[in-house]
Coordinates of C-alpha atoms in Angstrom, one line a residue:
Chain A
M292 CA 3.5 -0.2 -29.1
P293 CA 0.1 -1.6 -29.8
G294 CA -0.1 -5.3 -30.1
L295 CA 3.3 -6.0 -28.5
T296 CA 3.0 -8.2 -25.0
F297 CA 5.4 -9.9 -22.8
K298 CA 5.0 -13.1 -25.1
H299 CA 7.2 -11.3 -27.6
I300 CA 10.1 -10.4 -25.2
A301 CA 9.6 -13.6 -23.1
P302 CA 12.0 -15.7 -25.0
F303 CA 14.7 -13.0 -24.5
L304 CA 14.7 -13.0 -20.8
S305 CA 15.9 -15.8 -18.5
T306 CA 12.8 -15.7 -16.4
G307 CA 13.0 -19.8 -16.0
Q308 CA 16.2 -19.3 -13.7
N309 CA 16.2 -19.6 -10.1
K310 CA 12.7 -21.0 -9.9
A311 CA 13.1 -22.4 -6.1
S312 CA 13.8 -18.7 -4.9
R313 CA 10.6 -17.3 -7.1
I314 CA 8.5 -20.3 -5.7
L315 CA 9.8 -19.7 -2.3
S316 CA 9.0 -16.0 -2.3
Y317 CA 5.4 -16.5 -3.4
G318 CA 5.0 -19.1 -0.6
G319 CA 6.3 -16.4 1.9
L320 CA 4.4 -13.9 0.5
G321 CA 1.1 -16.1 0.8
I322 CA 1.9 -17.0 4.3
G323 CA 2.5 -13.1 5.3
V324 CA -0.5 -11.8 3.7
L325 CA -2.6 -14.9 5.5
L326 CA -1.0 -13.8 8.9
L327 CA -1.8 -10.1 8.3
L328 CA -5.3 -10.9 7.2
C329 CA -6.1 -13.4 9.8
S330 CA -4.9 -11.0 12.4
I331 CA -6.9 -8.0 11.3
Q332 CA -10.2 -10.5 11.1
M333 CA -9.3 -11.8 14.7
Y334 CA -8.7 -8.2 15.8
V335 CA -12.2 -7.4 14.7
N336 CA -13.6 -10.5 16.0
I337 CA -12.1 -9.4 19.6
N338 CA -13.6 -6.0 19.4
R339 CA -17.1 -7.4 18.5
L340 CA -16.7 -10.0 21.4
L341 CA -15.7 -7.7 24.1
K342 CA -17.7 -4.7 22.8
N343 CA -20.4 -5.1 25.2
K344 CA -18.2 -5.9 28.3
N345 CA -15.6 -2.8 27.6
P346 CA -16.7 -0.1 30.0
K347 CA -14.4 2.1 28.0
K348 CA -16.2 4.9 26.3
D349 CA -14.3 7.1 23.6
G350 CA -11.2 5.4 24.7
Y351 CA -11.3 6.6 28.5
D352 CA -11.6 4.8 31.5
Y353 CA -14.1 5.6 34.0
I354 CA -13.0 4.4 37.5
S355 CA -14.3 5.2 41.1
L356 CA -12.4 6.3 44.0
T357 CA -13.1 5.9 47.8
K358 CA -10.8 6.6 50.6
T359 CA -9.2 3.4 51.9
I360 CA -10.6 2.8 55.5
T361 CA -8.4 1.1 57.7
N362 CA -8.6 -0.3 61.3
E363 CA -6.6 2.8 62.2
N364 CA -8.9 5.4 60.3
M365 CA -12.0 3.8 60.8
A366 CA -13.5 6.6 63.0
R367 CA -12.4 9.6 60.8
D368 CA -14.1 11.3 58.1
H369 CA -13.5 9.8 54.6
S370 CA -15.2 12.1 52.2
F371 CA -13.5 14.1 49.9
S372 CA -12.9 17.8 50.3
Q373 CA -13.2 20.4 47.6
Q374 CA -9.4 20.6 48.0
D375 CA -9.0 16.8 47.4
I376 CA -11.0 17.3 44.1
D377 CA -9.3 20.4 43.1
E378 CA -5.8 18.6 43.5
L379 CA -7.2 15.2 41.5
K380 CA -8.1 17.6 38.8
K381 CA -4.8 18.9 38.1
Q382 CA -3.1 15.3 38.0
P383 CA -1.7 14.8 34.2
G384 CA -3.5 11.7 33.9
I385 CA -6.7 12.6 35.0
E386 CA -9.2 14.5 32.3
D387 CA -12.2 15.0 34.5
V388 CA -13.6 14.6 37.9
S389 CA -17.1 14.0 39.1
P390 CA -17.8 13.4 42.7
L391 CA -20.9 11.1 43.6
L392 CA -23.4 13.2 45.2
A393 CA -25.6 10.9 47.8
N394 CA -28.9 11.1 49.6
Q395 CA -29.3 13.2 52.9
F396 CA -32.6 11.7 53.9
L397 CA -33.8 8.2 54.1
V398 CA -35.2 6.4 51.3
R399 CA -37.3 3.1 51.2
A400 CA -38.3 1.4 48.3
T401 CA -41.3 -0.7 47.9
G402 CA -42.5 -3.0 44.9
G403 CA -46.2 -2.4 45.7
S404 CA -48.8 -5.3 45.4
N405 CA -47.2 -7.0 42.4
L406 CA -43.9 -7.0 43.7
P407 CA -44.2 -7.3 47.4
F408 CA -40.9 -6.3 49.0
S409 CA -39.7 -3.3 51.0
T410 CA -36.4 -2.0 51.8
D411 CA -34.1 0.8 53.0
F412 CA -32.5 2.5 49.7
F413 CA -30.1 4.9 48.7
L414 CA -29.7 7.4 45.9
E415 CA -26.8 9.0 44.2
A416 CA -26.3 11.5 41.3
I417 CA -23.3 12.1 39.4
D418 CA -22.5 14.3 36.0
E419 CA -24.3 12.8 33.3
K420 CA -21.3 12.7 31.0
F421 CA -19.9 10.1 33.3
I422 CA -22.7 7.8 32.8
D423 CA -22.3 5.2 29.7
T424 CA -26.2 4.9 29.2
V425 CA -28.1 8.4 29.5
P426 CA -31.5 7.9 27.9
P427 CA -33.5 11.2 27.0
S428 CA -36.0 10.5 29.8
F429 CA -33.2 10.8 32.5
T430 CA -34.5 14.1 33.5
W431 CA -37.0 15.5 36.5
K432 CA -38.7 18.8 37.0
E433 CA -40.3 20.2 40.2
G434 CA -43.7 18.6 40.7
Q435 CA -43.2 15.4 38.6
P436 CA -44.0 12.4 40.3
V437 CA -42.1 9.8 38.6
I438 CA -38.1 9.6 39.3
P439 CA -36.1 8.0 36.5
V440 CA -33.6 5.8 37.6
I441 CA -30.5 4.2 36.3
V442 CA -29.2 1.1 38.1
S443 CA -26.0 -0.8 38.0
S444 CA -26.2 -3.9 35.8
D445 CA -24.6 -5.6 38.5
Y446 CA -27.4 -4.8 41.0
L447 CA -30.3 -6.5 38.2
E448 CA -27.8 -9.5 38.4
L449 CA -27.7 -9.6 42.5
Y450 CA -31.6 -9.3 42.1
N451 CA -32.1 -11.8 39.5
T452 CA -29.7 -14.5 41.1
V453 CA -29.9 -13.7 44.8
F454 CA -32.7 -11.5 46.0
A455 CA -35.7 -12.5 43.8
P456 CA -35.3 -16.6 44.2
S457 CA -34.8 -15.9 48.0
R458 CA -38.2 -14.1 48.3
E459 CA -40.1 -16.0 45.6
L460 CA -40.3 -12.4 43.5
P461 CA -40.4 -12.6 39.7
Q462 CA -37.0 -12.2 37.9
F463 CA -36.5 -9.5 35.2
S464 CA -34.9 -9.3 31.9
E465 CA -33.1 -6.1 31.2
N466 CA -36.1 -5.0 29.3
S467 CA -39.1 -5.9 31.4
I468 CA -37.5 -4.3 34.3
M469 CA -37.8 -0.8 33.0
A470 CA -41.7 -1.5 32.8
I471 CA -42.0 -1.7 36.6
V472 CA -42.6 1.5 38.6
I473 CA -41.4 1.1 42.2
Q474 CA -42.5 3.3 45.2
L475 CA -39.9 5.5 46.7
E476 CA -40.7 6.9 50.1
C477 CA -38.4 9.7 50.8
Y478 CA -38.6 11.3 54.2
G479 CA -36.3 13.2 56.7
T480 CA -36.2 16.0 59.3
L481 CA -38.3 18.1 57.2
G482 CA -41.1 16.1 55.7
K483 CA -41.8 13.1 53.6
Q484 CA -43.3 12.6 50.0
N485 CA -43.8 9.5 48.1
F486 CA -42.5 9.3 44.3
G487 CA -42.4 6.6 41.6
G488 CA -39.3 5.3 40.4
Q489 CA -38.8 4.0 37.3
I490 CA -35.7 2.4 36.1
V491 CA -34.7 4.0 32.4
A492 CA -31.5 2.5 31.8
L493 CA -28.8 -0.1 33.3
S494 CA -25.3 1.0 33.4
D495 CA -22.1 -1.1 33.4
R496 CA -20.0 1.6 34.8
I497 CA -21.4 3.1 37.6
N498 CA -21.9 1.0 40.5
S499 CA -24.8 2.7 42.0
V500 CA -28.6 4.1 41.8
L501 CA -28.5 7.2 39.9
V502 CA -31.2 9.9 39.8
P503 CA -31.1 13.2 38.1
R504 CA -28.7 15.6 39.8
N505 CA -31.1 18.4 40.2
F506 CA -33.9 15.9 41.8
L507 CA -31.5 14.9 44.5
E508 CA -30.3 18.5 45.1
W509 CA -33.9 19.4 45.6
A510 CA -34.8 16.5 47.7
N511 CA -31.7 16.9 50.1
N512 CA -32.6 20.2 50.4
R513 CA -36.5 19.7 50.8
F514 CA -36.0 16.7 53.3
G515 CA -32.5 16.7 54.7
G516 CA -31.9 20.3 55.3
P517 CA -29.4 23.0 53.8
N518 CA -26.2 21.2 55.5
K519 CA -24.1 20.1 52.5
V520 CA -22.5 16.7 52.9
Q521 CA -19.1 15.8 51.2
P522 CA -19.0 13.1 48.6
N523 CA -17.6 9.8 49.7
R524 CA -17.1 8.6 46.4
I525 CA -15.6 10.1 43.1
Y526 CA -15.5 8.9 39.7
I527 CA -12.3 10.2 37.4
K528 CA -11.9 9.9 33.7
T529 CA -8.6 9.0 32.3
R530 CA -7.2 7.6 29.1
D531 CA -5.2 4.9 30.9
A532 CA -6.4 3.5 34.3
N533 CA -2.9 1.7 34.6
Q534 CA -0.5 4.4 34.2
P535 CA 2.4 4.2 36.6
E536 CA 2.4 8.0 37.5
L537 CA -1.6 8.1 38.2
L538 CA -1.5 4.8 40.1
S539 CA 1.3 6.2 42.8
F540 CA -0.1 9.2 43.0
L541 CA -3.6 7.4 44.2
Q542 CA -1.9 5.2 46.4
Q543 CA 0.4 8.0 47.9
K544 CA -2.9 9.8 48.7
N545 CA -4.2 6.3 50.1
Y546 CA -7.2 6.3 47.7
R547 CA -8.9 3.0 46.8
V548 CA -9.3 2.3 43.1
N549 CA -12.3 0.3 42.0
K550 CA -10.7 -1.2 38.7
D551 CA -13.1 -4.2 38.1
K552 CA -14.6 -2.3 35.4
T553 CA -11.4 -1.9 33.5
K554 CA -10.6 -5.6 33.8
F555 CA -12.0 -6.4 30.7
G556 CA -10.3 -3.4 28.9
R557 CA -6.9 -5.1 30.3
V558 CA -8.1 -8.5 28.5
K559 CA -8.8 -6.6 25.4
Q560 CA -5.7 -4.8 25.5
V561 CA -3.7 -7.9 26.0
L562 CA -5.4 -9.8 23.4
Q563 CA -5.2 -6.9 20.8
A564 CA -1.7 -6.5 21.5
I565 CA -0.9 -10.1 20.6
V566 CA -2.9 -9.9 17.4
S567 CA -1.0 -6.7 16.7
G568 CA 2.2 -8.8 17.2
L569 CA 1.1 -11.2 14.9
A570 CA 0.1 -8.8 12.0
G571 CA 3.7 -7.2 12.5
F572 CA 5.1 -10.6 12.0
G573 CA 3.0 -10.9 8.9
L574 CA 4.1 -7.6 7.7
L575 CA 7.7 -8.9 8.2
V576 CA 7.3 -12.0 6.2
I577 CA 5.5 -10.0 3.4
L578 CA 8.5 -7.8 3.5
L579 CA 10.9 -10.6 3.5
A580 CA 9.3 -12.1 0.7
L581 CA 9.1 -9.0 -1.4
V582 CA 12.8 -8.7 -1.0
L583 CA 13.3 -12.2 -1.9
F584 CA 11.3 -11.8 -5.1
S585 CA 13.0 -8.3 -5.5
F586 CA 16.4 -10.6 -5.6
Y587 CA 14.9 -13.0 -8.1
L588 CA 13.8 -10.0 -10.2
Q589 CA 17.5 -8.5 -10.0
L590 CA 19.0 -11.6 -10.8
M591 CA 16.8 -12.2 -13.9
I592 CA 17.4 -8.5 -15.1
A593 CA 21.0 -9.0 -14.5
R594 CA 21.0 -12.4 -16.1
S595 CA 19.2 -10.9 -19.3
K596 CA 21.1 -7.7 -19.0
E597 CA 22.7 -7.8 -22.6
N598 CA 19.4 -8.8 -24.2
L599 CA 17.7 -5.9 -22.4
Q600 CA 20.2 -3.5 -23.0
L601 CA 19.8 -4.4 -27.0
L602 CA 16.2 -4.3 -26.9
L603 CA 16.3 -1.0 -25.7
T604 CA 19.1 -0.1 -28.4
I605 CA 16.8 -1.1 -31.0
G606 CA 14.1 0.9 -29.9
Y607 CA 12.2 -0.6 -27.3
S608 CA 10.9 1.9 -24.8
P609 CA 11.9 1.5 -21.3
H610 CA 8.8 2.4 -19.9
W611 CA 7.0 -0.2 -21.9
L612 CA 9.6 -2.7 -20.9
S613 CA 9.1 -1.9 -17.2
I614 CA 5.5 -2.4 -17.4
T615 CA 5.4 -5.5 -19.4
V616 CA 8.0 -7.4 -17.3
A617 CA 6.4 -6.3 -14.1
K618 CA 2.8 -7.0 -15.1
R619 CA 3.7 -10.3 -16.0
W620 CA 3.8 -11.2 -12.3
I621 CA 0.4 -9.6 -11.4
P622 CA -1.7 -12.6 -12.0
V623 CA 0.6 -14.5 -9.7
Y624 CA 0.4 -11.8 -7.0
I625 CA -3.3 -11.7 -7.3
G626 CA -3.6 -15.4 -7.2
V627 CA -1.4 -15.3 -4.1
V628 CA -3.7 -12.7 -2.2
I629 CA -6.6 -14.5 -3.4
A630 CA -5.6 -17.7 -1.9
A631 CA -4.6 -15.9 1.3
L632 CA -8.0 -14.2 1.4
A633 CA -9.7 -17.6 0.7
S634 CA -8.1 -19.1 3.4
T635 CA -8.8 -16.2 5.6
A636 CA -12.4 -16.8 4.9
L637 CA -12.5 -20.5 5.4
L638 CA -10.6 -20.1 9.0
Q639 CA -13.1 -17.4 10.1
W640 CA -16.0 -19.6 9.2
G641 CA -14.3 -22.6 11.0
F642 CA -13.8 -20.2 14.0
Q643 CA -17.2 -19.0 13.9
R644 CA -18.8 -22.5 13.5
M645 CA -16.4 -24.6 15.7
V646 CA -15.0 -22.4 18.2
M647 CA -17.7 -19.8 18.7
N648 CA -20.5 -22.4 18.0
D649 CA -22.4 -20.7 15.5
S650 CA -22.4 -17.5 18.0
E651 CA -24.1 -14.6 16.8
L652 CA -21.5 -12.3 18.3
V653 CA -19.1 -13.3 15.5
S654 CA -19.8 -12.9 11.8
P655 CA -18.7 -16.3 9.8
W656 CA -17.9 -13.7 7.0
V657 CA -14.7 -12.0 6.3
H658 CA -14.9 -8.4 7.7
W659 CA -14.5 -5.6 4.6
M660 CA -11.5 -4.2 6.3
V661 CA -9.5 -7.6 5.5
F662 CA -10.7 -7.2 1.5
L663 CA -9.4 -3.6 1.7
V664 CA -6.1 -4.5 3.4
A665 CA -5.9 -7.2 0.9
A666 CA -6.4 -5.1 -1.8
V667 CA -3.9 -2.4 -0.6
L668 CA -1.4 -5.2 -0.4
L669 CA -1.9 -6.1 -3.7
L670 CA -1.5 -2.7 -5.0
V671 CA 1.6 -1.9 -2.8
S672 CA 3.3 -5.2 -4.2
V673 CA 2.5 -4.8 -7.9
T674 CA 3.6 -0.9 -7.4
V675 CA 6.9 -2.1 -5.5
N676 CA 7.7 -4.8 -8.2
F677 CA 7.0 -1.9 -11.0
R678 CA 9.2 0.6 -9.4
L679 CA 12.1 -1.9 -9.0
V680 CA 11.8 -3.3 -12.6
K681 CA 11.6 0.3 -14.0
K682 CA 14.5 1.3 -11.8
L683 CA 16.8 -1.8 -12.7
L684 CA 15.8 -1.1 -16.4
Y685 CA 16.7 2.5 -16.3
R686 CA 20.1 1.9 -15.0
L687 CA 21.0 -0.6 -17.9
Chain B
M54 CA 13.0 14.7 -40.5
Q55 CA 16.7 16.2 -40.6
I56 CA 19.9 15.7 -38.4
E57 CA 21.9 18.9 -37.6
L58 CA 25.4 18.5 -36.4
R59 CA 27.1 22.0 -34.8
Q60 CA 30.9 21.9 -34.1
V61 CA 30.6 18.2 -33.0
V62 CA 34.1 17.1 -31.9
P63 CA 34.7 13.6 -29.8
L64 CA 36.0 14.0 -26.4
F65 CA 38.5 11.6 -26.9
I66 CA 39.9 12.3 -30.5
E67 CA 43.3 13.8 -31.1
E68 CA 43.7 17.7 -32.2
E69 CA 45.5 16.5 -35.5
K70 CA 42.7 14.2 -36.7
I71 CA 40.0 17.3 -36.2
T72 CA 42.1 19.8 -38.5
G73 CA 41.4 18.9 -41.9
S74 CA 38.1 16.8 -40.8
G75 CA 35.0 17.5 -43.4
L76 CA 32.8 16.7 -40.2
W77 CA 34.4 17.2 -36.9
K78 CA 34.1 20.9 -35.8
N79 CA 31.7 21.7 -38.9
D80 CA 28.3 22.7 -39.2
L81 CA 26.3 20.4 -41.4
E82 CA 22.9 18.8 -42.1
F83 CA 21.8 15.5 -43.4
T84 CA 18.5 15.6 -45.2
P85 CA 15.9 13.0 -46.3
A86 CA 16.5 11.2 -49.4
E87 CA 20.3 12.0 -49.2
R88 CA 22.9 9.4 -50.0
V89 CA 26.0 10.0 -47.8
Q90 CA 29.3 8.2 -47.7
I91 CA 31.6 9.0 -44.6
V92 CA 34.9 7.7 -45.5
A93 CA 37.7 7.1 -43.0
P94 CA 40.6 5.2 -41.8
S95 CA 40.2 3.1 -38.6
G96 CA 40.5 5.0 -35.4
S97 CA 39.3 8.1 -36.9
G98 CA 35.6 8.1 -35.2
K99 CA 33.5 6.6 -37.7
T100 CA 31.7 4.1 -35.3
S101 CA 31.4 6.7 -32.6
L102 CA 29.9 9.4 -35.2
I103 CA 27.2 6.7 -36.0
H104 CA 26.7 6.2 -32.3
F105 CA 26.4 9.9 -31.9
L106 CA 23.8 10.3 -34.7
Y107 CA 21.8 7.5 -33.2
G108 CA 21.8 8.8 -29.8
M109 CA 23.7 6.3 -28.2
R110 CA 26.8 8.0 -26.7
K111 CA 27.2 11.4 -25.5
D112 CA 30.8 11.9 -25.0
F113 CA 31.1 14.7 -27.4
S114 CA 31.4 18.7 -27.6
G115 CA 29.0 20.7 -29.9
T116 CA 25.2 19.6 -30.7
I117 CA 23.5 17.0 -32.7
A118 CA 19.8 17.8 -32.9
Y119 CA 16.7 15.9 -34.6
D120 CA 14.7 18.6 -36.2
G121 CA 16.1 21.4 -34.1
E122 CA 15.9 19.3 -30.8
N123 CA 19.2 18.8 -29.0
I124 CA 19.4 14.8 -28.7
N125 CA 21.5 14.9 -25.5
S126 CA 18.5 16.6 -24.0
L127 CA 16.0 14.0 -25.3
G128 CA 14.2 11.5 -22.7
A129 CA 14.9 7.7 -22.9
E130 CA 11.2 7.7 -24.3
K131 CA 11.5 10.2 -27.0
L132 CA 14.7 8.6 -27.9
A133 CA 13.1 5.2 -28.3
T134 CA 10.3 6.7 -30.5
Y135 CA 13.0 8.2 -32.9
R136 CA 14.5 4.8 -33.1
Q137 CA 11.1 2.9 -33.8
K138 CA 9.7 5.3 -36.3
H139 CA 13.0 7.6 -37.9
L140 CA 16.0 5.9 -37.4
S141 CA 17.4 2.6 -38.3
I142 CA 21.0 1.2 -37.9
V143 CA 23.4 -1.5 -38.9
F144 CA 26.3 -1.8 -36.2
Q145 CA 29.7 -2.5 -37.3
D146 CA 29.7 -5.3 -34.3
L147 CA 26.0 -6.3 -35.7
R148 CA 24.5 -6.2 -32.0
L149 CA 22.3 -9.5 -32.7
F150 CA 20.6 -11.7 -30.1
T151 CA 23.2 -14.3 -30.2
G152 CA 21.3 -16.8 -28.1
Q153 CA 18.1 -16.5 -30.4
T154 CA 17.1 -17.8 -33.8
V155 CA 17.5 -15.7 -37.0
L156 CA 13.8 -15.4 -37.0
E157 CA 13.3 -14.4 -33.5
N158 CA 16.1 -11.6 -34.1
L159 CA 14.0 -10.3 -37.0
E160 CA 10.5 -10.7 -35.2
I161 CA 11.4 -8.8 -32.2
K162 CA 12.4 -6.0 -34.3
R163 CA 9.5 -6.0 -37.0
A164 CA 6.9 -6.5 -34.0
L165 CA 8.0 -3.2 -32.5
H166 CA 7.0 -1.2 -35.3
P167 CA 6.1 -3.0 -38.6
Y168 CA 6.6 -1.1 -41.6
H169 CA 5.3 -3.5 -44.5
T170 CA 1.7 -4.5 -44.5
A171 CA 2.7 -8.3 -45.5
N172 CA 5.6 -9.8 -43.7
P173 CA 8.7 -9.4 -45.6
I174 CA 11.2 -11.6 -43.6
E175 CA 11.0 -14.4 -46.0
T176 CA 11.5 -12.5 -49.3
M177 CA 14.3 -10.5 -47.9
A178 CA 16.0 -13.5 -46.6
R179 CA 15.8 -15.3 -49.7
R180 CA 16.9 -12.3 -51.8
L181 CA 20.3 -12.2 -49.4
G182 CA 20.4 -16.0 -49.4
I183 CA 19.8 -16.6 -45.7
H184 CA 16.3 -17.9 -45.9
N185 CA 17.5 -21.6 -45.0
K186 CA 19.0 -20.0 -41.9
L187 CA 15.9 -18.6 -40.5
G188 CA 15.4 -21.3 -37.8
K189 CA 19.1 -21.4 -37.0
I190 CA 20.3 -19.8 -33.5
S191 CA 22.0 -16.5 -34.5
K192 CA 25.6 -17.3 -33.2
T193 CA 26.0 -20.6 -35.3
C194 CA 25.8 -18.6 -38.3
S195 CA 28.8 -17.3 -40.1
Y196 CA 29.8 -13.6 -39.7
G197 CA 28.9 -12.6 -43.3
E198 CA 25.3 -14.4 -42.7
Q199 CA 25.0 -12.4 -39.4
Q200 CA 25.8 -9.2 -41.1
R201 CA 22.9 -9.9 -43.8
I202 CA 20.2 -10.5 -40.6
A203 CA 21.7 -7.2 -39.2
I204 CA 20.8 -5.7 -42.7
I205 CA 17.3 -7.4 -42.9
R206 CA 16.7 -6.3 -39.5
S207 CA 17.4 -2.8 -40.1
L208 CA 14.9 -2.6 -43.1
L209 CA 11.8 -4.0 -40.8
Q210 CA 10.9 -0.6 -39.6
P211 CA 9.6 2.9 -40.9
F212 CA 12.9 5.2 -40.9
D213 CA 14.0 8.5 -42.5
F214 CA 17.6 7.6 -42.0
L215 CA 19.4 4.6 -42.4
L216 CA 22.7 4.5 -40.6
L217 CA 25.3 1.9 -41.6
D218 CA 28.7 1.2 -39.9
E219 CA 30.9 -0.7 -42.3
P220 CA 27.9 -3.0 -43.0
F221 CA 29.6 -5.2 -45.8
S222 CA 32.9 -5.9 -44.4
H223 CA 32.4 -9.8 -44.3
L224 CA 30.6 -10.0 -47.8
D225 CA 31.9 -10.7 -51.0
D226 CA 30.8 -8.4 -53.9
N227 CA 27.7 -10.6 -55.2
N228 CA 26.4 -10.2 -51.6
R229 CA 27.2 -6.7 -51.1
K230 CA 25.5 -5.9 -54.5
K231 CA 22.3 -7.8 -53.5
A232 CA 22.5 -6.2 -49.9
M233 CA 22.8 -2.7 -51.3
E234 CA 19.9 -3.1 -53.9
L235 CA 17.5 -4.0 -51.0
M236 CA 18.6 -1.3 -48.9
E237 CA 18.5 1.4 -51.9
E238 CA 15.0 -0.1 -52.8
E239 CA 13.7 0.1 -48.9
A240 CA 15.1 3.8 -48.5
H241 CA 13.8 4.8 -51.6
I242 CA 10.0 3.8 -50.7
R243 CA 10.4 5.4 -47.4
K244 CA 12.0 8.9 -49.2
A245 CA 14.6 8.2 -46.7
A246 CA 18.4 8.9 -46.3
I247 CA 21.4 6.4 -46.4
I248 CA 24.5 7.6 -44.3
L249 CA 27.2 5.2 -44.7
A250 CA 30.3 5.1 -43.0
D251 CA 33.3 2.6 -44.4
L252 CA 37.0 2.5 -44.6
K253 CA 36.6 3.2 -48.2
P254 CA 34.3 4.3 -51.0
T255 CA 31.9 1.4 -51.1
S256 CA 31.2 -0.3 -54.3
F257 CA 27.7 -0.5 -55.7
Y258 CA 26.8 2.7 -53.5
Q259 CA 26.2 5.8 -55.5
P260 CA 26.6 8.8 -52.6
T261 CA 25.2 12.3 -53.4
R262 CA 27.9 13.5 -51.0
T263 CA 31.3 12.0 -49.6
I264 CA 32.6 13.4 -46.3
N265 CA 36.1 12.6 -45.2
L266 CA 36.3 12.6 -41.6

């Protein structure tokens, strides 16, 4: 039916009726869409802000376990036996277990002429898959004089804030510390050897001084002798460090859990839950607005029923009528969604400028996901609208 | 286009009205350029027949087909296409948009699928004497005027069949003649058939076939 538009049939429909309900549904739709878009944007912001502080990798928590030392059991052995490790592996919440291998010889670290300090030191090794930052240089072959070392980022902070000022030593940034080679003097009953130690990465997850496992095994054997010592500390990999079954098992075994590293994860989880709740509320408001609008449409079609029936009788196609009547509200929907999108953009800009003080961590622009959701919402609203009109018209 | 009826019987009609009927429970065809007169007293199913032929009601046994296609299995869209291009109708109860003006009533039909290159509404309204009513709300017009609006509306589209259900019941002889002439002219240029159902043979109409229901 070329050339025919809504304008032709408009006088035959009582579209002007019930204006308040129509405007209310537009307003509701706008508020709902705004809530949803803002929630998504905040979700993105939270993820960006807490990205560097979240030790979760691929959705896992990595937490360290030790046996709790009390006044009563101080004298006892607090290492983990192979049986303890096997038992941990069987726990449903635990995906993987890795013991921390410790040095069985003495280590002394010295800074050389540029960095005049000397201290007793320790080294540990763990499965590489448990380390959050493993550069390709974190390898050692027998005969290699420089040992790559991964240090907890907390240690660098302690060094910079406490150790260095008290001894008038230079402070280091994360990058500059990696340029320094310290001396590691390894000695035990079976011998002594000097190595260079170069920090190749900082770990947010593992609180230790880590060297490649094959080096530590070799060095334990070389300087400490063949007697194997059981690990005192173990890392576990779990989906959720806060699941009750896991916690009660660990408590029952009297294991001490270091959950410091999961705290940011918890904060993030809580914030994400709040934002998700807000998004859910936004969706609910959108749903209510669409329902209200559908009432308006039903009322309009009921009021125009005789005329619509007659239009169908004189040859108007029900499909054309559905599309034309439904199309009438597409510009309104587009307007509402664009207004909500513009408000979201303004709020995000304000959030970045005023609340975050122009921080680079948060973009002043709206994330592409928000645009995508806005487009999907528009499509859903228009489709729901069209299907409803079509259903009502075919029922006539 | 051709309309075929095979053993059509309304579901609600009494048995005695079927026996002796020239149409019910018969096989017959309506072909282009025919002038058919269907004559029957009140209550014998004239209006039902017109509605059946227009695809508006399905409460009959037997089959009605447009070019061999059973109309009961036509979808709403296809039926709408037939009503735009092949079938036009004047209802006994007129079925105008009573809240709209006469012109709006006519334009809504013409806009759907115009047949004439120049807009013929003014000319036709003048010929039937309702040109000064075009701006009036149709429910304020007399029944006779409304009948003439319905007649003009039926002539604003292409058609192969013009279905008329007691179209002149409220018209005087002079207006009947004018309306019939206009319809004949319009049917003639389209090479279309007219199927006219009335209580008795209509004056000014020369049928090629008369069927007593």
